[in-house]
mmCIF file of C-alpha atoms and ligand atoms in Angstrom:
data_model
loop_
_atom_site.group_PDB
_atom_site.id
_atom_site.type_symbol
_atom_site.label_atom_id
_atom_site.label_comp_id
_atom_site.label_asym_id
_atom_site.label_seq_id
_atom_site.Cartn_x
_atom_site.Cartn_y
_atom_site.Cartn_z
ATOM 1 C CA MET X 402 -3.457 25.184 22.408
ATOM 2 C CA ASN X 403 -4.735 28.550 21.937
ATOM 3 C CA MET X 404 -1.385 29.361 20.591
ATOM 4 C CA THR X 405 -1.454 26.697 18.101
ATOM 5 C CA LYS X 406 -4.616 27.426 16.567
ATOM 6 C CA PRO X 407 -4.549 30.609 14.332
ATOM 7 C CA MET X 408 -1.487 28.815 12.765
ATOM 8 C CA ILE X 409 -3.377 25.565 11.592
ATOM 9 C CA VAL X 410 -6.307 27.996 10.211
ATOM 10 C CA LYS X 411 -4.176 29.634 8.487
ATOM 11 C CA GLN X 412 -2.425 26.674 6.798
ATOM 12 C CA THR X 413 -5.895 25.123 5.684
ATOM 13 C CA VAL X 414 -6.789 28.582 4.065
ATOM 14 C CA MET X 415 -3.613 28.132 2.195
ATOM 15 C CA LEU X 416 -3.898 25.026 0.964
ATOM 16 C CA ALA X 417 -7.621 25.483 -0.315
ATOM 17 C CA ALA X 418 -6.506 27.141 -2.967
ATOM 18 C CA ALA X 419 -4.588 24.259 -4.360
ATOM 19 C CA ALA X 420 -5.671 21.037 -2.843
ATOM 20 C CA ALA X 421 -8.812 19.035 -1.458
ATOM 21 C CA LEU X 422 -9.623 17.405 1.549
ATOM 22 C CA ILE X 423 -10.190 13.705 0.552
ATOM 23 C CA GLY X 424 -10.781 10.869 3.300
ATOM 24 C CA GLY X 425 -9.179 13.124 5.651
ATOM 25 C CA ASN X 426 -5.886 13.828 3.777
ATOM 26 C CA VAL X 427 -4.798 16.786 1.951
ATOM 27 C CA VAL X 428 -4.276 16.062 -1.795
ATOM 28 C CA ALA X 429 -2.827 18.042 -4.600
ATOM 29 C CA ALA X 430 -6.066 19.294 -6.724
ATOM 30 C CA ASP X 431 -4.619 17.657 -9.646
ATOM 31 C CA MET X 432 -4.971 14.230 -7.978
ATOM 32 C CA ALA X 433 -8.182 11.869 -7.497
ATOM 33 C CA PRO X 434 -9.021 8.750 -6.151
ATOM 34 C CA LEU X 435 -8.402 5.982 -8.648
ATOM 35 C CA PRO X 436 -11.663 5.043 -9.683
ATOM 36 C CA LEU X 437 -11.829 1.294 -8.905
ATOM 37 C CA LYS X 438 -14.920 -1.089 -9.587
ATOM 38 C CA LEU X 439 -14.403 -3.693 -7.190
ATOM 39 C CA PRO X 440 -16.183 -7.225 -7.365
ATOM 40 C CA ILE X 441 -19.190 -8.694 -5.049
ATOM 41 C CA PRO X 442 -17.433 -9.818 -1.864
ATOM 42 C CA ALA X 443 -17.834 -13.652 -1.903
ATOM 43 C CA PHE X 444 -17.463 -14.333 1.751
ATOM 44 C CA MET X 445 -17.503 -12.713 4.853
ATOM 45 C CA GLY X 446 -16.524 -14.159 8.570
ATOM 46 C CA THR X 447 -12.884 -14.674 9.646
ATOM 47 C CA PRO X 448 -10.413 -17.454 8.748
ATOM 48 C CA THR X 449 -10.706 -21.110 9.739
ATOM 49 C CA ASP X 450 -7.722 -22.426 11.450
ATOM 50 C CA MET X 451 -4.763 -21.712 9.071
ATOM 51 C CA GLU X 452 -0.847 -22.202 9.593
ATOM 52 C CA LEU X 453 0.403 -18.831 8.633
ATOM 53 C CA GLY X 454 3.830 -17.962 8.359
ATOM 54 C CA PRO X 455 5.352 -14.775 10.266
ATOM 55 C CA ASN X 456 5.233 -12.815 6.971
ATOM 56 C CA VAL X 457 1.434 -12.296 6.897
ATOM 57 C CA GLU X 458 -0.120 -8.958 7.163
ATOM 58 C CA PRO X 459 -2.823 -9.055 9.882
ATOM 59 C CA LEU X 460 -6.323 -8.882 8.703
ATOM 60 C CA SER X 461 -8.448 -5.841 8.493
ATOM 61 C CA ASP X 462 -12.144 -5.403 8.595
ATOM 62 C CA LYS X 463 -12.071 -1.648 7.443
ATOM 63 C CA PRO X 464 -12.097 -1.259 3.654
ATOM 64 C CA ARG X 465 -8.893 0.246 1.947
ATOM 65 C CA ALA X 466 -8.495 3.713 1.927
ATOM 66 C CA PRO X 467 -8.817 5.501 -1.351
ATOM 67 C CA PHE X 468 -5.745 5.376 -3.368
ATOM 68 C CA MET X 469 -4.529 8.838 -4.989
ATOM 69 C CA ALA X 470 -3.338 9.166 -8.448
ATOM 70 C CA PRO X 471 -3.254 11.551 -11.352
ATOM 71 C CA GLN X 472 -6.882 12.781 -12.579
ATOM 72 C CA GLY X 473 -7.443 10.980 -15.878
ATOM 73 C CA VAL X 474 -5.434 7.683 -15.067
ATOM 74 C CA LYS X 475 -6.764 4.727 -16.816
ATOM 75 C CA ASN X 476 -6.581 1.050 -16.421
ATOM 76 C CA LEU X 477 -4.142 0.697 -19.233
ATOM 77 C CA ALA X 478 -4.585 -3.459 -19.040
ATOM 78 C CA ALA X 479 -7.730 -3.818 -20.228
ATOM 79 C CA GLY X 480 -8.513 -6.237 -22.806
ATOM 80 C CA LYS X 481 -4.589 -6.289 -23.707
ATOM 81 C CA LYS X 482 -2.514 -9.242 -24.421
ATOM 82 C CA VAL X 483 -2.074 -11.683 -21.639
ATOM 83 C CA THR X 484 1.187 -14.406 -21.862
ATOM 84 C CA SER X 485 2.430 -16.816 -19.480
ATOM 85 C CA SER X 486 5.075 -19.127 -17.905
ATOM 86 C CA ASP X 487 2.436 -21.769 -18.236
ATOM 87 C CA LYS X 488 1.647 -22.520 -22.320
ATOM 88 C CA SER X 489 -1.302 -24.738 -21.252
ATOM 89 C CA PRO X 490 -3.433 -23.379 -18.109
ATOM 90 C CA ILE X 491 -5.378 -26.198 -16.457
ATOM 91 C CA THR X 492 -8.812 -24.228 -16.796
ATOM 92 C CA GLY X 493 -9.638 -20.904 -18.202
ATOM 93 C CA SER X 494 -7.398 -19.017 -20.632
ATOM 94 C CA LEU X 495 -5.150 -16.212 -20.169
ATOM 95 C CA GLU X 496 -7.896 -13.221 -21.750
ATOM 96 C CA LEU X 497 -9.531 -13.687 -18.597
ATOM 97 C CA VAL X 498 -6.653 -11.934 -16.607
ATOM 98 C CA THR X 499 -7.625 -8.478 -18.436
ATOM 99 C CA ASP X 500 -11.111 -9.116 -19.311
ATOM 100 C CA GLY X 501 -12.541 -6.821 -16.916
ATOM 101 C CA ASP X 502 -14.495 -9.541 -15.017
ATOM 102 C CA LYS X 503 -12.954 -9.410 -11.441
ATOM 103 C CA GLU X 504 -16.191 -11.738 -9.484
ATOM 104 C CA ALA X 505 -15.185 -14.669 -7.427
ATOM 105 C CA ASP X 506 -16.827 -17.135 -10.119
ATOM 106 C CA ASP X 507 -15.467 -19.980 -11.253
ATOM 107 C CA ASP X 508 -15.498 -19.048 -15.049
ATOM 108 C CA SER X 509 -13.603 -15.712 -13.739
ATOM 109 C CA PHE X 510 -9.756 -17.063 -13.447
ATOM 110 C CA VAL X 511 -7.567 -18.849 -15.284
ATOM 111 C CA GLU X 512 -5.606 -21.597 -13.197
ATOM 112 C CA LEU X 513 -2.132 -22.348 -13.930
ATOM 113 C CA HIS X 514 0.068 -25.440 -12.748
ATOM 114 C CA ARG X 515 1.763 -25.753 -9.491
ATOM 115 C CA ARG X 516 5.142 -24.085 -8.416
ATOM 116 C CA THR X 517 6.422 -20.735 -9.616
ATOM 117 C CA GLN X 518 4.394 -19.142 -12.290
ATOM 118 C CA TRP X 519 3.849 -15.985 -13.743
ATOM 119 C CA VAL X 520 1.561 -14.131 -16.206
ATOM 120 C CA GLN X 521 2.795 -11.164 -18.181
ATOM 121 C CA VAL X 522 0.626 -8.170 -19.621
ATOM 122 C CA ASP X 523 1.685 -6.000 -22.759
ATOM 123 C CA LEU X 524 0.363 -2.689 -22.246
ATOM 124 C CA GLY X 525 0.908 -2.247 -25.947
ATOM 125 C CA GLN X 526 3.573 1.064 -25.367
ATOM 126 C CA LYS X 527 5.426 2.544 -22.058
ATOM 127 C CA ALA X 528 3.154 3.796 -19.818
ATOM 128 C CA LYS X 529 3.680 5.749 -16.618
ATOM 129 C CA ILE X 530 2.011 3.484 -14.064
ATOM 130 C CA TYR X 531 0.563 4.732 -10.643
ATOM 131 C CA ALA X 532 -1.031 1.456 -9.368
ATOM 132 C CA VAL X 533 -1.342 -2.184 -9.772
ATOM 133 C CA VAL X 534 -4.299 -4.048 -8.737
ATOM 134 C CA LEU X 535 -4.381 -7.791 -8.758
ATOM 135 C CA TRP X 536 -6.826 -10.420 -7.583
ATOM 136 C CA HIS X 537 -5.767 -14.107 -7.733
ATOM 137 C CA ALA X 538 -8.631 -15.656 -6.390
ATOM 138 C CA HIS X 539 -11.338 -14.311 -3.801
ATOM 139 C CA ASN X 540 -13.500 -16.993 -3.560
ATOM 140 C CA THR X 541 -11.858 -18.205 -0.301
ATOM 141 C CA TYR X 542 -9.857 -17.024 2.368
ATOM 142 C CA GLN X 543 -6.074 -17.609 0.843
ATOM 143 C CA VAL X 544 -2.866 -16.365 1.026
ATOM 144 C CA TYR X 545 -0.629 -16.418 -2.184
ATOM 145 C CA HIS X 546 3.274 -17.221 -1.963
ATOM 146 C CA ASP X 547 5.598 -15.419 -3.858
ATOM 147 C CA VAL X 548 3.629 -12.507 -5.058
ATOM 148 C CA ILE X 549 6.397 -10.521 -7.049
ATOM 149 C CA VAL X 550 5.336 -7.634 -9.715
ATOM 150 C CA GLN X 551 8.004 -6.259 -12.131
ATOM 151 C CA VAL X 552 7.633 -3.699 -14.660
ATOM 152 C CA SER X 553 10.234 -3.608 -17.826
ATOM 153 C CA ASP X 554 10.538 -2.517 -21.493
ATOM 154 C CA ASP X 555 12.243 -5.759 -22.392
ATOM 155 C CA PRO X 556 9.124 -8.397 -22.911
ATOM 156 C CA ASP X 557 12.163 -11.015 -21.576
ATOM 157 C CA PHE X 558 12.803 -9.340 -18.392
ATOM 158 C CA THR X 559 16.451 -9.979 -18.698
ATOM 159 C CA THR X 560 17.263 -6.088 -18.714
ATOM 160 C CA GLY X 561 15.796 -2.707 -17.011
ATOM 161 C CA VAL X 562 13.345 -4.744 -14.198
ATOM 162 C CA LYS X 563 11.996 -2.605 -11.904
ATOM 163 C CA THR X 564 10.253 -4.745 -8.860
ATOM 164 C CA LEU X 565 7.166 -3.301 -7.461
ATOM 165 C CA TYR X 566 6.473 -5.905 -4.711
ATOM 166 C CA ASN X 567 8.039 -8.930 -3.797
ATOM 167 C CA ASN X 568 7.070 -11.106 -0.594
ATOM 168 C CA ASP X 569 9.105 -14.114 -1.470
ATOM 169 C CA PHE X 570 11.218 -13.944 1.744
ATOM 170 C CA ASP X 571 13.025 -16.972 1.260
ATOM 171 C CA ASN X 572 13.539 -16.640 -2.491
ATOM 172 C CA SER X 573 11.610 -19.739 -3.388
ATOM 173 C CA SER X 574 10.776 -18.547 -6.461
ATOM 174 C CA GLY X 575 14.636 -17.578 -7.521
ATOM 175 C CA VAL X 576 13.703 -14.186 -8.399
ATOM 176 C CA GLY X 577 15.558 -12.472 -5.141
ATOM 177 C CA ILE X 578 14.051 -11.931 -1.499
ATOM 178 C CA GLY X 579 11.392 -9.551 -1.324
ATOM 179 C CA THR X 580 10.590 -7.650 1.760
ATOM 180 C CA ASP X 581 7.148 -6.895 1.594
ATOM 181 C CA LYS X 582 4.190 -8.743 3.025
ATOM 182 C CA GLU X 583 2.031 -11.981 2.323
ATOM 183 C CA TYR X 584 -1.829 -10.899 2.692
ATOM 184 C CA PHE X 585 -4.938 -12.301 2.391
ATOM 185 C CA GLU X 586 -6.857 -12.111 -0.820
ATOM 186 C CA ASP X 587 -10.223 -10.412 -0.891
ATOM 187 C CA TYR X 588 -12.777 -8.753 -3.183
ATOM 188 C CA GLN X 589 -10.676 -5.646 -3.040
ATOM 189 C CA GLY X 590 -7.563 -7.059 -4.668
ATOM 190 C CA ARG X 591 -3.873 -6.137 -3.537
ATOM 191 C CA LEU X 592 -3.315 -2.595 -4.680
ATOM 192 C CA ILE X 593 0.476 -1.899 -5.268
ATOM 193 C CA ASP X 594 1.803 1.479 -5.450
ATOM 194 C CA ALA X 595 3.898 1.784 -8.536
ATOM 195 C CA LYS X 596 5.031 5.022 -8.081
ATOM 196 C CA GLY X 597 5.037 6.070 -11.358
ATOM 197 C CA ALA X 598 7.541 3.533 -12.806
ATOM 198 C CA GLU X 599 7.827 3.348 -16.057
ATOM 199 C CA GLY X 600 7.516 0.448 -18.447
ATOM 200 C CA ARG X 601 5.605 -1.742 -21.322
ATOM 201 C CA TYR X 602 5.184 -4.644 -19.440
ATOM 202 C CA LEU X 603 4.408 -6.206 -16.199
ATOM 203 C CA ARG X 604 4.868 -9.876 -15.051
ATOM 204 C CA LEU X 605 3.474 -11.180 -12.157
ATOM 205 C CA TYR X 606 4.742 -14.055 -10.203
ATOM 206 C CA SER X 607 3.199 -16.136 -7.709
ATOM 207 C CA ARG X 608 3.568 -19.836 -6.167
ATOM 208 C CA GLY X 609 0.248 -21.508 -5.139
ATOM 209 C CA SER X 610 -1.320 -20.484 -1.883
ATOM 210 C CA THR X 611 -2.156 -21.761 1.381
ATOM 211 C CA TYR X 612 -5.570 -22.919 -0.509
ATOM 212 C CA SER X 613 -4.319 -24.593 -3.247
ATOM 213 C CA ALA X 614 -0.753 -25.491 -5.071
ATOM 214 C CA LEU X 615 -2.001 -24.164 -8.247
ATOM 215 C CA ASN X 616 -1.894 -20.630 -9.477
ATOM 216 C CA ARG X 617 -4.907 -18.667 -10.527
ATOM 217 C CA TYR X 618 -5.268 -15.019 -11.694
ATOM 218 C CA THR X 619 -8.916 -13.564 -11.979
ATOM 219 C CA GLU X 620 -7.741 -9.899 -13.155
ATOM 220 C CA VAL X 621 -5.020 -7.901 -13.399
ATOM 221 C CA GLU X 622 -5.568 -3.918 -13.888
ATOM 222 C CA VAL X 623 -2.549 -1.249 -14.661
ATOM 223 C CA TRP X 624 -3.636 2.159 -13.757
ATOM 224 C CA GLY X 625 -1.596 4.732 -15.566
ATOM 225 C CA THR X 626 -0.872 7.074 -18.657
ATOM 226 C CA PRO X 627 1.031 6.492 -21.828
ATOM 227 C CA ALA X 628 4.504 7.520 -21.304
ATOM 228 C CA GLU X 629 6.115 10.562 -23.061
HETATM 229 CA CA1 CA H 912 -10.965 -11.492 -15.232
HETATM 230 CA CA1 CA H 913 8.553 -18.181 -1.001
#
């Protein structure tokens, strides 16, 4: 113990010049926690009995750790144009996906038909993306199926497609098998690490939830910087 102590002190001093300690983690000085504005939690407590597959992430009662991204990143999806596989949503309109309203209210989401559907956000230009944050619906406990998030420069997603997230473990949506976890919706949304992937268009798939066969989208945020 006594022998290792001086070494740790030395490392800390060296790192202090180019880094900060945030949430117990050493972080480069040009990084900062993503400035997310979260909606009001709509429910508390534990889920009622629900039949869940083996692919569901256990519920956590802790808030999500801050996500570190380069300073100055913005939500590039704000107010941007949204298109969809569903040309006539059941309720709401596609603009609701990027209008900034993430609350769990009945007029805050667009509701698409059953089976696999997608929404697509056009960022307007190519961007370097660090995080995608997605709220389907957080009015009650539920797990969405076949959550797939892809980025491309091709609006038709036929070429240059990068998959950022895919939890369609049985390929029921036909986009390919994914190994990511299913998860419970909540007010924090799902934050997906995009690791600096580049592209202009984001496409987000789903195939109903444990609550409903329909597909709700409350908000999509795409945090990044315009690409050079
Ligand atoms: Ca919204
Ligand atoms: Ca599936």
